[in-house]
PDB file of N, CA and C in Angstrom:
ATOM      1  N   UNK S   1     -27.980 -12.618  -3.209  1.00 41.00           N
ATOM      2  CA  UNK S   1     -26.725 -12.874  -3.858  1.00 41.00           C
ATOM      3  C   UNK S   1     -26.160 -14.210  -3.367  1.00 41.00           C
ATOM      4  N   UNK S   2     -25.808 -15.059  -4.276  1.00 49.00           N
ATOM      5  CA  UNK S   2     -25.268 -16.363  -3.924  1.00 49.00           C
ATOM      6  C   UNK S   2     -23.823 -16.204  -3.464  1.00 49.00           C
ATOM      7  N   UNK S   3     -23.524 -16.786  -2.312  1.00 59.00           N
ATOM      8  CA  UNK S   3     -22.174 -16.712  -1.779  1.00 59.00           C
ATOM      9  C   UNK S   3     -21.295 -17.730  -2.482  1.00 59.00           C
ATOM     10  N   UNK S   4     -20.151 -17.260  -2.965  1.00 77.00           N
ATOM     11  CA  UNK S   4     -19.230 -18.146  -3.654  1.00 77.00           C
ATOM     12  C   UNK S   4     -18.197 -18.725  -2.686  1.00 77.00           C
ATOM     13  N   UNK S   5     -17.798 -17.936  -1.704  1.00 84.00           N
ATOM     14  CA  UNK S   5     -16.777 -18.354  -0.746  1.00 84.00           C
ATOM     15  C   UNK S   5     -17.259 -18.050   0.660  1.00 84.00           C
ATOM     16  N   UNK S   6     -16.687 -18.741   1.634  1.00 86.00           N
ATOM     17  CA  UNK S   6     -16.967 -18.426   3.031  1.00 86.00           C
ATOM     18  C   UNK S   6     -16.096 -17.231   3.436  1.00 86.00           C
ATOM     19  N   UNK S   7     -16.449 -16.547   4.529  1.00 86.00           N
ATOM     20  CA  UNK S   7     -15.604 -15.440   4.983  1.00 86.00           C
ATOM     21  C   UNK S   7     -14.161 -15.869   5.251  1.00 86.00           C
ATOM     22  N   UNK S   8     -13.962 -17.079   5.739  1.00 86.00           N
ATOM     23  CA  UNK S   8     -12.616 -17.584   6.000  1.00 86.00           C
ATOM     24  C   UNK S   8     -11.825 -17.745   4.708  1.00 86.00           C
ATOM     25  N   UNK S   9     -12.492 -18.199   3.637  1.00 87.00           N
ATOM     26  CA  UNK S   9     -11.816 -18.347   2.344  1.00 87.00           C
ATOM     27  C   UNK S   9     -11.466 -16.986   1.759  1.00 87.00           C
ATOM     28  N   UNK S  10     -12.396 -16.019   1.872  1.00 87.00           N
ATOM     29  CA  UNK S  10     -12.088 -14.661   1.430  1.00 87.00           C
ATOM     30  C   UNK S  10     -10.885 -14.115   2.197  1.00 87.00           C
ATOM     31  N   UNK S  11     -10.883 -14.294   3.520  1.00 86.00           N
ATOM     32  CA  UNK S  11      -9.797 -13.777   4.350  1.00 86.00           C
ATOM     33  C   UNK S  11      -8.462 -14.406   3.973  1.00 86.00           C
ATOM     34  N   UNK S  12      -8.470 -15.682   3.651  1.00 85.00           N
ATOM     35  CA  UNK S  12      -7.230 -16.363   3.275  1.00 85.00           C
ATOM     36  C   UNK S  12      -6.688 -15.870   1.937  1.00 85.00           C
ATOM     37  N   UNK S  13      -7.542 -15.354   1.071  1.00 86.00           N
ATOM     38  CA  UNK S  13      -7.112 -14.887  -0.242  1.00 86.00           C
ATOM     39  C   UNK S  13      -6.559 -13.458  -0.225  1.00 86.00           C
ATOM     40  N   UNK S  14      -6.704 -12.744   0.885  1.00 86.00           N
ATOM     41  CA  UNK S  14      -6.165 -11.389   0.966  1.00 86.00           C
ATOM     42  C   UNK S  14      -4.646 -11.440   0.998  1.00 86.00           C
ATOM     43  N   UNK S  15      -3.988 -10.474   0.347  1.00 80.00           N
ATOM     44  CA  UNK S  15      -2.524 -10.516   0.274  1.00 80.00           C
ATOM     45  C   UNK S  15      -1.847 -10.069   1.567  1.00 80.00           C
ATOM     46  N   UNK S  16      -0.674 -10.604   1.808  1.00 79.00           N
ATOM     47  CA  UNK S  16       0.196 -10.153   2.890  1.00 79.00           C
ATOM     48  C   UNK S  16      -0.427 -10.178   4.270  1.00 79.00           C
ATOM     49  N   UNK S  17      -0.103  -9.168   5.055  1.00 77.00           N
ATOM     50  CA  UNK S  17      -0.564  -9.072   6.439  1.00 77.00           C
ATOM     51  C   UNK S  17      -1.722  -8.099   6.609  1.00 77.00           C
ATOM     52  N   UNK S  18      -2.354  -7.694   5.532  1.00 76.00           N
ATOM     53  CA  UNK S  18      -3.432  -6.714   5.626  1.00 76.00           C
ATOM     54  C   UNK S  18      -4.567  -7.262   6.483  1.00 76.00           C
ATOM     55  N   UNK S  19      -4.987  -6.463   7.466  1.00 75.00           N
ATOM     56  CA  UNK S  19      -6.116  -6.821   8.312  1.00 75.00           C
ATOM     57  C   UNK S  19      -5.807  -7.666   9.521  1.00 75.00           C
ATOM     58  N   UNK S  20      -4.550  -7.989   9.752  1.00 76.00           N
ATOM     59  CA  UNK S  20      -4.216  -8.808  10.920  1.00 76.00           C
ATOM     60  C   UNK S  20      -4.335  -8.026  12.221  1.00 76.00           C
ATOM     61  N   UNK S  21      -4.019  -6.739  12.189  1.00 77.00           N
ATOM     62  CA  UNK S  21      -4.097  -5.914  13.396  1.00 77.00           C
ATOM     63  C   UNK S  21      -5.530  -5.456  13.620  1.00 77.00           C
ATOM     64  N   UNK S  22      -5.828  -5.069  14.859  1.00 74.00           N
ATOM     65  CA  UNK S  22      -7.191  -4.653  15.194  1.00 74.00           C
ATOM     66  C   UNK S  22      -7.354  -3.144  15.296  1.00 74.00           C
ATOM     67  N   UNK S  23      -6.445  -2.377  14.706  1.00 82.00           N
ATOM     68  CA  UNK S  23      -6.574  -0.928  14.771  1.00 82.00           C
ATOM     69  C   UNK S  23      -7.367  -0.400  13.570  1.00 82.00           C
ATOM     70  N   UNK S  24      -7.769   0.862  13.650  1.00 84.00           N
ATOM     71  CA  UNK S  24      -8.630   1.460  12.627  1.00 84.00           C
ATOM     72  C   UNK S  24      -7.930   1.539  11.276  1.00 84.00           C
ATOM     73  N   UNK S  25      -6.648   1.843  11.270  1.00 86.00           N
ATOM     74  CA  UNK S  25      -5.918   1.961  10.007  1.00 86.00           C
ATOM     75  C   UNK S  25      -5.869   0.618   9.292  1.00 86.00           C
ATOM     76  N   UNK S  26      -5.575  -0.431  10.016  1.00 86.00           N
ATOM     77  CA  UNK S  26      -5.517  -1.756   9.422  1.00 86.00           C
ATOM     78  C   UNK S  26      -6.885  -2.175   8.886  1.00 86.00           C
ATOM     79  N   UNK S  27      -7.935  -1.861   9.647  1.00 89.00           N
ATOM     80  CA  UNK S  27      -9.297  -2.184   9.210  1.00 89.00           C
ATOM     81  C   UNK S  27      -9.643  -1.444   7.922  1.00 89.00           C
ATOM     82  N   UNK S  28      -9.305  -0.157   7.844  1.00 89.00           N
ATOM     83  CA  UNK S  28      -9.593   0.635   6.650  1.00 89.00           C
ATOM     84  C   UNK S  28      -8.864   0.073   5.437  1.00 89.00           C
ATOM     85  N   UNK S  29      -7.589  -0.254   5.599  1.00 88.00           N
ATOM     86  CA  UNK S  29      -6.821  -0.824   4.491  1.00 88.00           C
ATOM     87  C   UNK S  29      -7.359  -2.182   4.075  1.00 88.00           C
ATOM     88  N   UNK S  30      -7.825  -2.949   5.027  1.00 89.00           N
ATOM     89  CA  UNK S  30      -8.384  -4.259   4.724  1.00 89.00           C
ATOM     90  C   UNK S  30      -9.719  -4.118   3.976  1.00 89.00           C
ATOM     91  N   UNK S  31     -10.560  -3.181   4.382  1.00 90.00           N
ATOM     92  CA  UNK S  31     -11.823  -2.929   3.666  1.00 90.00           C
ATOM     93  C   UNK S  31     -11.518  -2.498   2.235  1.00 90.00           C
ATOM     94  N   UNK S  32     -10.527  -1.628   2.066  1.00 87.00           N
ATOM     95  CA  UNK S  32     -10.105  -1.183   0.735  1.00 87.00           C
ATOM     96  C   UNK S  32      -9.677  -2.382  -0.115  1.00 87.00           C
ATOM     97  N   UNK S  33      -8.867  -3.262   0.451  1.00 87.00           N
ATOM     98  CA  UNK S  33      -8.381  -4.427  -0.288  1.00 87.00           C
ATOM     99  C   UNK S  33      -9.511  -5.405  -0.593  1.00 87.00           C
ATOM    100  N   UNK S  34     -10.449  -5.580   0.327  1.00 89.00           N
ATOM    101  CA  UNK S  34     -11.597  -6.460   0.099  1.00 89.00           C
ATOM    102  C   UNK S  34     -12.439  -5.951  -1.068  1.00 89.00           C
ATOM    103  N   UNK S  35     -12.739  -4.654  -1.067  1.00 88.00           N
ATOM    104  CA  UNK S  35     -13.538  -4.082  -2.154  1.00 88.00           C
ATOM    105  C   UNK S  35     -12.806  -4.193  -3.486  1.00 88.00           C
ATOM    106  N   UNK S  36     -11.523  -3.913  -3.472  1.00 84.00           N
ATOM    107  CA  UNK S  36     -10.732  -3.944  -4.697  1.00 84.00           C
ATOM    108  C   UNK S  36     -10.593  -5.361  -5.239  1.00 84.00           C
ATOM    109  N   UNK S  37     -10.417  -6.331  -4.363  1.00 84.00           N
ATOM    110  CA  UNK S  37     -10.131  -7.699  -4.797  1.00 84.00           C
ATOM    111  C   UNK S  37     -11.364  -8.537  -5.107  1.00 84.00           C
ATOM    112  N   UNK S  38     -12.446  -8.350  -4.353  1.00 87.00           N
ATOM    113  CA  UNK S  38     -13.554  -9.298  -4.423  1.00 87.00           C
ATOM    114  C   UNK S  38     -14.855  -8.741  -4.990  1.00 87.00           C
ATOM    115  N   UNK S  39     -14.870  -7.484  -5.413  1.00 86.00           N
ATOM    116  CA  UNK S  39     -16.099  -6.936  -5.989  1.00 86.00           C
ATOM    117  C   UNK S  39     -15.820  -6.370  -7.372  1.00 86.00           C
ATOM    118  N   UNK S  40     -16.863  -6.291  -8.172  1.00 83.00           N
ATOM    119  CA  UNK S  40     -16.798  -5.643  -9.474  1.00 83.00           C
ATOM    120  C   UNK S  40     -18.169  -5.051  -9.771  1.00 83.00           C
ATOM    121  N   UNK S  41     -18.404  -4.634 -10.995  1.00 80.00           N
ATOM    122  CA  UNK S  41     -19.677  -3.983 -11.338  1.00 80.00           C
ATOM    123  C   UNK S  41     -20.886  -4.877 -11.119  1.00 80.00           C
ATOM    124  N   UNK S  42     -20.724  -6.172 -11.290  1.00 83.00           N
ATOM    125  CA  UNK S  42     -21.843  -7.097 -11.177  1.00 83.00           C
ATOM    126  C   UNK S  42     -21.982  -7.732  -9.795  1.00 83.00           C
ATOM    127  N   UNK S  43     -20.895  -7.845  -9.053  1.00 84.00           N
ATOM    128  CA  UNK S  43     -20.916  -8.560  -7.779  1.00 84.00           C
ATOM    129  C   UNK S  43     -20.435  -7.654  -6.658  1.00 84.00           C
ATOM    130  N   UNK S  44     -21.264  -7.520  -5.637  1.00 87.00           N
ATOM    131  CA  UNK S  44     -20.914  -6.691  -4.491  1.00 87.00           C
ATOM    132  C   UNK S  44     -20.919  -7.488  -3.205  1.00 87.00           C
ATOM    133  N   UNK S  45     -20.484  -6.843  -2.150  1.00 89.00           N
ATOM    134  CA  UNK S  45     -20.510  -7.429  -0.818  1.00 89.00           C
ATOM    135  C   UNK S  45     -21.223  -6.466   0.112  1.00 89.00           C
ATOM    136  N   UNK S  46     -22.037  -6.995   1.005  1.00 89.00           N
ATOM    137  CA  UNK S  46     -22.717  -6.152   1.984  1.00 89.00           C
ATOM    138  C   UNK S  46     -21.751  -5.821   3.116  1.00 89.00           C
ATOM    139  N   UNK S  47     -22.116  -4.847   3.918  1.00 89.00           N
ATOM    140  CA  UNK S  47     -21.258  -4.482   5.050  1.00 89.00           C
ATOM    141  C   UNK S  47     -21.152  -5.633   6.050  1.00 89.00           C
ATOM    142  N   UNK S  48     -22.221  -6.426   6.195  1.00 90.00           N
ATOM    143  CA  UNK S  48     -22.175  -7.584   7.097  1.00 90.00           C
ATOM    144  C   UNK S  48     -21.184  -8.627   6.582  1.00 90.00           C
ATOM    145  N   UNK S  49     -21.146  -8.853   5.270  1.00 91.00           N
ATOM    146  CA  UNK S  49     -20.193  -9.803   4.701  1.00 91.00           C
ATOM    147  C   UNK S  49     -18.758  -9.309   4.872  1.00 91.00           C
ATOM    148  N   UNK S  50     -18.550  -8.016   4.653  1.00 91.00           N
ATOM    149  CA  UNK S  50     -17.218  -7.434   4.829  1.00 91.00           C
ATOM    150  C   UNK S  50     -16.787  -7.560   6.287  1.00 91.00           C
ATOM    151  N   UNK S  51     -17.713  -7.309   7.205  1.00 92.00           N
ATOM    152  CA  UNK S  51     -17.410  -7.435   8.636  1.00 92.00           C
ATOM    153  C   UNK S  51     -17.004  -8.861   8.989  1.00 92.00           C
ATOM    154  N   UNK S  52     -17.676  -9.859   8.412  1.00 91.00           N
ATOM    155  CA  UNK S  52     -17.331 -11.260   8.675  1.00 91.00           C
ATOM    156  C   UNK S  52     -15.947 -11.604   8.132  1.00 91.00           C
ATOM    157  N   UNK S  53     -15.589 -11.051   6.980  1.00 91.00           N
ATOM    158  CA  UNK S  53     -14.251 -11.278   6.421  1.00 91.00           C
ATOM    159  C   UNK S  53     -13.199 -10.651   7.322  1.00 91.00           C
ATOM    160  N   UNK S  54     -13.478  -9.443   7.816  1.00 90.00           N
ATOM    161  CA  UNK S  54     -12.548  -8.780   8.734  1.00 90.00           C
ATOM    162  C   UNK S  54     -12.369  -9.592  10.006  1.00 90.00           C
ATOM    163  N   UNK S  55     -13.447 -10.141  10.518  1.00 90.00           N
ATOM    164  CA  UNK S  55     -13.371 -10.959  11.729  1.00 90.00           C
ATOM    165  C   UNK S  55     -12.531 -12.206  11.485  1.00 90.00           C
ATOM    166  N   UNK S  56     -12.722 -12.838  10.337  1.00 88.00           N
ATOM    167  CA  UNK S  56     -11.959 -14.043  10.013  1.00 88.00           C
ATOM    168  C   UNK S  56     -10.480 -13.724   9.800  1.00 88.00           C
ATOM    169  N   UNK S  57     -10.179 -12.519   9.332  1.00 86.00           N
ATOM    170  CA  UNK S  57      -8.798 -12.125   9.058  1.00 86.00           C
ATOM    171  C   UNK S  57      -8.053 -11.699  10.330  1.00 86.00           C
ATOM    172  N   UNK S  58      -8.775 -11.217  11.313  1.00 82.00           N
ATOM    173  CA  UNK S  58      -8.170 -10.700  12.533  1.00 82.00           C
ATOM    174  C   UNK S  58      -7.490 -11.811  13.319  1.00 82.00           C
ATOM    175  N   UNK S  59      -6.328 -11.503  13.875  1.00 78.00           N
ATOM    176  CA  UNK S  59      -5.614 -12.498  14.671  1.00 78.00           C
ATOM    177  C   UNK S  59      -6.259 -12.692  16.042  1.00 78.00           C
ATOM    178  N   UNK S  60      -6.984 -11.674  16.530  1.00 76.00           N
ATOM    179  CA  UNK S  60      -7.613 -11.793  17.846  1.00 76.00           C
ATOM    180  C   UNK S  60      -9.046 -12.325  17.743  1.00 76.00           C
ATOM    181  N   UNK S  61      -9.600 -12.406  16.522  1.00 67.00           N
ATOM    182  CA  UNK S  61     -10.968 -12.864  16.347  1.00 67.00           C
ATOM    183  C   UNK S  61     -11.996 -11.825  16.744  1.00 67.00           C
ATOM    184  N   UNK S  62     -11.530 -10.589  16.951  1.00 76.00           N
ATOM    185  CA  UNK S  62     -12.408  -9.501  17.362  1.00 76.00           C
ATOM    186  C   UNK S  62     -13.288  -9.070  16.186  1.00 76.00           C
ATOM    187  N   UNK S  63     -14.573  -8.914  16.447  1.00 80.00           N
ATOM    188  CA  UNK S  63     -15.519  -8.556  15.392  1.00 80.00           C
ATOM    189  C   UNK S  63     -15.702  -7.040  15.360  1.00 80.00           C
ATOM    190  N   UNK S  64     -15.374  -6.398  14.238  1.00 87.00           N
ATOM    191  CA  UNK S  64     -15.593  -4.957  14.154  1.00 87.00           C
ATOM    192  C   UNK S  64     -17.087  -4.662  14.067  1.00 87.00           C
ATOM    193  N   UNK S  65     -17.474  -3.476  14.488  1.00 88.00           N
ATOM    194  CA  UNK S  65     -18.889  -3.115  14.426  1.00 88.00           C
ATOM    195  C   UNK S  65     -19.266  -2.745  12.992  1.00 88.00           C
ATOM    196  N   UNK S  66     -20.527  -2.949  12.670  1.00 88.00           N
ATOM    197  CA  UNK S  66     -20.996  -2.622  11.326  1.00 88.00           C
ATOM    198  C   UNK S  66     -20.915  -1.117  11.044  1.00 88.00           C
ATOM    199  N   UNK S  67     -21.226  -0.228  12.017  1.00 91.00           N
ATOM    200  CA  UNK S  67     -21.056   1.199  11.745  1.00 91.00           C
ATOM    201  C   UNK S  67     -19.609   1.590  11.422  1.00 91.00           C
ATOM    202  N   UNK S  68     -18.639   0.924  12.042  1.00 92.00           N
ATOM    203  CA  UNK S  68     -17.242   1.241  11.723  1.00 92.00           C
ATOM    204  C   UNK S  68     -16.889   0.781  10.314  1.00 92.00           C
ATOM    205  N   UNK S  69     -17.424  -0.354   9.880  1.00 91.00           N
ATOM    206  CA  UNK S  69     -17.195  -0.820   8.515  1.00 91.00           C
ATOM    207  C   UNK S  69     -17.856   0.139   7.525  1.00 91.00           C
ATOM    208  N   UNK S  70     -19.078   0.563   7.838  1.00 90.00           N
ATOM    209  CA  UNK S  70     -19.765   1.509   6.959  1.00 90.00           C
ATOM    210  C   UNK S  70     -19.026   2.843   6.872  1.00 90.00           C
ATOM    211  N   UNK S  71     -18.460   3.304   7.986  1.00 92.00           N
ATOM    212  CA  UNK S  71     -17.707   4.570   7.940  1.00 92.00           C
ATOM    213  C   UNK S  71     -16.432   4.407   7.132  1.00 92.00           C
ATOM    214  N   UNK S  72     -15.800   3.231   7.179  1.00 90.00           N
ATOM    215  CA  UNK S  72     -14.620   2.986   6.351  1.00 90.00           C
ATOM    216  C   UNK S  72     -14.986   2.996   4.864  1.00 90.00           C
ATOM    217  N   UNK S  73     -16.098   2.364   4.515  1.00 88.00           N
ATOM    218  CA  UNK S  73     -16.544   2.344   3.122  1.00 88.00           C
ATOM    219  C   UNK S  73     -16.868   3.760   2.658  1.00 88.00           C
ATOM    220  N   UNK S  74     -17.520   4.535   3.525  1.00 88.00           N
ATOM    221  CA  UNK S  74     -17.851   5.915   3.189  1.00 88.00           C
ATOM    222  C   UNK S  74     -16.579   6.730   2.977  1.00 88.00           C
ATOM    223  N   UNK S  75     -15.571   6.550   3.828  1.00 88.00           N
ATOM    224  CA  UNK S  75     -14.307   7.278   3.685  1.00 88.00           C
ATOM    225  C   UNK S  75     -13.616   6.922   2.374  1.00 88.00           C
ATOM    226  N   UNK S  76     -13.649   5.653   2.007  1.00 85.00           N
ATOM    227  CA  UNK S  76     -13.025   5.224   0.749  1.00 85.00           C
ATOM    228  C   UNK S  76     -13.765   5.821  -0.444  1.00 85.00           C
ATOM    229  N   UNK S  77     -15.096   5.791  -0.406  1.00 83.00           N
ATOM    230  CA  UNK S  77     -15.863   6.290  -1.556  1.00 83.00           C
ATOM    231  C   UNK S  77     -15.816   7.808  -1.679  1.00 83.00           C
ATOM    232  N   UNK S  78     -15.720   8.526  -0.551  1.00 82.00           N
ATOM    233  CA  UNK S  78     -15.688   9.993  -0.601  1.00 82.00           C
ATOM    234  C   UNK S  78     -14.325  10.545  -0.990  1.00 82.00           C
ATOM    235  N   UNK S  79     -13.266   9.862  -0.634  1.00 81.00           N
ATOM    236  CA  UNK S  79     -11.915  10.300  -0.975  1.00 81.00           C
ATOM    237  C   UNK S  79     -11.515   9.615  -2.263  1.00 81.00           C
ATOM    238  N   UNK S  80     -11.797  10.267  -3.346  1.00 65.00           N
ATOM    239  CA  UNK S  80     -11.654   9.642  -4.659  1.00 65.00           C
ATOM    240  C   UNK S  80     -10.215   9.194  -4.925  1.00 65.00           C
ATOM    241  N   UNK S  81      -9.953   7.952  -4.553  1.00 66.00           N
ATOM    242  CA  UNK S  81      -8.668   7.359  -4.861  1.00 66.00           C
ATOM    243  C   UNK S  81      -8.597   7.122  -6.359  1.00 66.00           C
ATOM    244  N   UNK S  82      -7.444   7.315  -6.972  1.00 67.00           N
ATOM    245  CA  UNK S  82      -7.366   7.088  -8.415  1.00 67.00           C
ATOM    246  C   UNK S  82      -7.534   5.624  -8.795  1.00 67.00           C
ATOM    247  N   UNK S  83      -7.317   4.720  -7.843  1.00 65.00           N
ATOM    248  CA  UNK S  83      -7.348   3.298  -8.165  1.00 65.00           C
ATOM    249  C   UNK S  83      -8.709   2.652  -7.966  1.00 65.00           C
ATOM    250  N   UNK S  84      -9.650   3.338  -7.313  1.00 70.00           N
ATOM    251  CA  UNK S  84     -10.894   2.657  -6.969  1.00 70.00           C
ATOM    252  C   UNK S  84     -12.070   3.637  -6.959  1.00 70.00           C
ATOM    253  N   UNK S  85     -13.203   3.146  -7.377  1.00 77.00           N
ATOM    254  CA  UNK S  85     -14.454   3.896  -7.286  1.00 77.00           C
ATOM    255  C   UNK S  85     -15.498   2.946  -6.716  1.00 77.00           C
ATOM    256  N   UNK S  86     -16.107   3.322  -5.595  1.00 79.00           N
ATOM    257  CA  UNK S  86     -17.041   2.449  -4.905  1.00 79.00           C
ATOM    258  C   UNK S  86     -18.473   2.895  -5.174  1.00 79.00           C
ATOM    259  N   UNK S  87     -19.304   1.952  -5.586  1.00 77.00           N
ATOM    260  CA  UNK S  87     -20.729   2.208  -5.768  1.00 77.00           C
ATOM    261  C   UNK S  87     -21.454   1.741  -4.507  1.00 77.00           C
ATOM    262  N   UNK S  88     -22.279   2.597  -3.952  1.00 77.00           N
ATOM    263  CA  UNK S  88     -23.063   2.206  -2.785  1.00 77.00           C
ATOM    264  C   UNK S  88     -24.473   1.851  -3.240  1.00 77.00           C
ATOM    265  N   UNK S  89     -25.076   0.836  -2.641  1.00 78.00           N
ATOM    266  CA  UNK S  89     -26.421   0.435  -3.052  1.00 78.00           C
ATOM    267  C   UNK S  89     -27.438   1.501  -2.648  1.00 78.00           C
ATOM    268  N   UNK S  90     -28.434   1.691  -3.495  1.00 69.00           N
ATOM    269  CA  UNK S  90     -29.487   2.642  -3.156  1.00 69.00           C
ATOM    270  C   UNK S  90     -30.420   2.011  -2.130  1.00 69.00           C
ATOM    271  N   UNK S  91     -31.189   2.833  -1.467  1.00 72.00           N
ATOM    272  CA  UNK S  91     -32.096   2.315  -0.428  1.00 72.00           C
ATOM    273  C   UNK S  91     -33.049   1.290  -1.016  1.00 72.00           C
ATOM    274  N   UNK S  92     -33.236   0.217  -0.277  1.00 62.00           N
ATOM    275  CA  UNK S  92     -34.144  -0.833  -0.716  1.00 62.00           C
ATOM    276  C   UNK S  92     -33.481  -1.895  -1.575  1.00 62.00           C
ATOM    277  N   UNK S  93     -32.280  -1.627  -2.043  1.00 65.00           N
ATOM    278  CA  UNK S  93     -31.559  -2.606  -2.863  1.00 65.00           C
ATOM    279  C   UNK S  93     -30.523  -3.300  -1.992  1.00 65.00           C
ATOM    280  N   UNK S  94     -30.284  -4.566  -2.258  1.00 69.00           N
ATOM    281  CA  UNK S  94     -29.341  -5.323  -1.451  1.00 69.00           C
ATOM    282  C   UNK S  94     -28.226  -5.898  -2.316  1.00 69.00           C
ATOM    283  N   UNK S  95     -27.735  -5.112  -3.262  1.00 71.00           N
ATOM    284  CA  UNK S  95     -26.671  -5.585  -4.146  1.00 71.00           C
ATOM    285  C   UNK S  95     -25.299  -5.492  -3.531  1.00 71.00           C
ATOM    286  N   UNK S  96     -25.201  -4.813  -2.403  1.00 79.00           N
ATOM    287  CA  UNK S  96     -23.915  -4.670  -1.742  1.00 79.00           C
ATOM    288  C   UNK S  96     -23.086  -3.546  -2.321  1.00 79.00           C
ATOM    289  N   UNK S  97     -21.947  -3.324  -1.704  1.00 82.00           N
ATOM    290  CA  UNK S  97     -21.014  -2.302  -2.160  1.00 82.00           C
ATOM    291  C   UNK S  97     -20.161  -2.916  -3.259  1.00 82.00           C
ATOM    292  N   UNK S  98     -19.925  -2.134  -4.322  1.00 79.00           N
ATOM    293  CA  UNK S  98     -19.216  -2.657  -5.488  1.00 79.00           C
ATOM    294  C   UNK S  98     -18.079  -1.731  -5.875  1.00 79.00           C
ATOM    295  N   UNK S  99     -16.996  -2.311  -6.293  1.00 76.00           N
ATOM    296  CA  UNK S  99     -15.872  -1.561  -6.831  1.00 76.00           C
ATOM    297  C   UNK S  99     -16.075  -1.510  -8.336  1.00 76.00           C
ATOM    298  N   UNK S 100     -16.401  -0.331  -8.848  1.00 71.00           N
ATOM    299  CA  UNK S 100     -16.733  -0.236 -10.268  1.00 71.00           C
ATOM    300  C   UNK S 100     -15.560   0.177 -11.131  1.00 71.00           C
ATOM    301  N   UNK S 101     -14.463   0.625 -10.520  1.00 68.00           N
ATOM    302  CA  UNK S 101     -13.300   1.030 -11.301  1.00 68.00           C
ATOM    303  C   UNK S 101     -12.043   0.683 -10.517  1.00 68.00           C
ATOM    304  N   UNK S 102     -11.144  -0.032 -11.154  1.00 64.00           N
ATOM    305  CA  UNK S 102      -9.868  -0.381 -10.539  1.00 64.00           C
ATOM    306  C   UNK S 102      -8.790  -0.242 -11.601  1.00 64.00           C
ATOM    307  N   UNK S 103      -7.673   0.372 -11.232  1.00 64.00           N
ATOM    308  CA  UNK S 103      -6.543   0.415 -12.149  1.00 64.00           C
ATOM    309  C   UNK S 103      -6.017  -0.994 -12.340  1.00 64.00           C
ATOM    310  N   UNK S 104      -5.507  -1.262 -13.509  1.00 61.00           N
ATOM    311  CA  UNK S 104      -4.999  -2.608 -13.760  1.00 61.00           C
ATOM    312  C   UNK S 104      -3.656  -2.799 -13.057  1.00 61.00           C
ATOM    313  N   UNK S 105      -3.387  -4.031 -12.733  1.00 61.00           N
ATOM    314  CA  UNK S 105      -2.125  -4.353 -12.058  1.00 61.00           C
ATOM    315  C   UNK S 105      -1.004  -4.402 -13.089  1.00 61.00           C
ATOM    316  N   UNK S 106       0.233  -4.443 -12.633  1.00 62.00           N
ATOM    317  CA  UNK S 106       1.366  -4.502 -13.564  1.00 62.00           C
ATOM    318  C   UNK S 106       1.346  -5.810 -14.351  1.00 62.00           C
ATOM    319  N   UNK S 107       0.889  -6.895 -13.726  1.00 67.00           N
ATOM    320  CA  UNK S 107       0.795  -8.171 -14.448  1.00 67.00           C
ATOM    321  C   UNK S 107      -0.245  -8.097 -15.566  1.00 67.00           C
ATOM    322  N   UNK S 108      -1.371  -7.429 -15.304  1.00 64.00           N
ATOM    323  CA  UNK S 108      -2.395  -7.261 -16.323  1.00 64.00           C
ATOM    324  C   UNK S 108      -1.902  -6.355 -17.438  1.00 64.00           C
ATOM    325  N   UNK S 109      -1.151  -5.317 -17.090  1.00 68.00           N
ATOM    326  CA  UNK S 109      -0.596  -4.420 -18.118  1.00 68.00           C
ATOM    327  C   UNK S 109       0.376  -5.160 -19.029  1.00 68.00           C
ATOM    328  N   UNK S 110       1.229  -6.004 -18.440  1.00 70.00           N
ATOM    329  CA  UNK S 110       2.159  -6.798 -19.251  1.00 70.00           C
ATOM    330  C   UNK S 110       1.406  -7.737 -20.188  1.00 70.00           C
ATOM    331  N   UNK S 111       0.327  -8.301 -19.708  1.00 72.00           N
ATOM    332  CA  UNK S 111      -0.471  -9.206 -20.520  1.00 72.00           C
ATOM    333  C   UNK S 111      -1.100  -8.449 -21.703  1.00 72.00           C
ATOM    334  N   UNK S 112      -1.572  -7.238 -21.459  1.00 70.00           N
ATOM    335  CA  UNK S 112      -2.166  -6.448 -22.535  1.00 70.00           C
ATOM    336  C   UNK S 112      -1.149  -6.034 -23.582  1.00 70.00           C
ATOM    337  N   UNK S 113       0.063  -5.751 -23.131  1.00 63.00           N
ATOM    338  CA  UNK S 113       1.114  -5.321 -24.070  1.00 63.00           C
ATOM    339  C   UNK S 113       1.532  -6.489 -24.928  1.00 63.00           C
TER     340      UNK S 113
END
C-alpha cells in the first residue's frame, strides 16, 4: 500500500486533543478516530502504521505496543458501535484494518439535503 502521508501528518490531522494522553482510554479513542478518519473500504492501515500515528500524536513520544493496538482494534470491531464497522484483514493479506461503515457527519447531512 502506497503511503500518502507520514505518521506525523496523520497525527496533525486528528481533531482536538484525542491521543495526547498516554492512558489506555485515550489510546482506544485515538485508534477509533484514526480508523474512522483515515480508512475506508478501499484503503486500510496496518497496526504498525496506527502505532506510529499514536506515537507521533503522544505528547511524551511514548510508543504503544503493537499488541495493545491490536486489542484496541479488536475491542472496537467486537463492540458494534452504530457509527463504525471495522474490517480485519484475513491471514496472508496485508490490506490493513478498514472502516467499512461510518455514519455521515452533520456537515455531510446538510450537504445532502
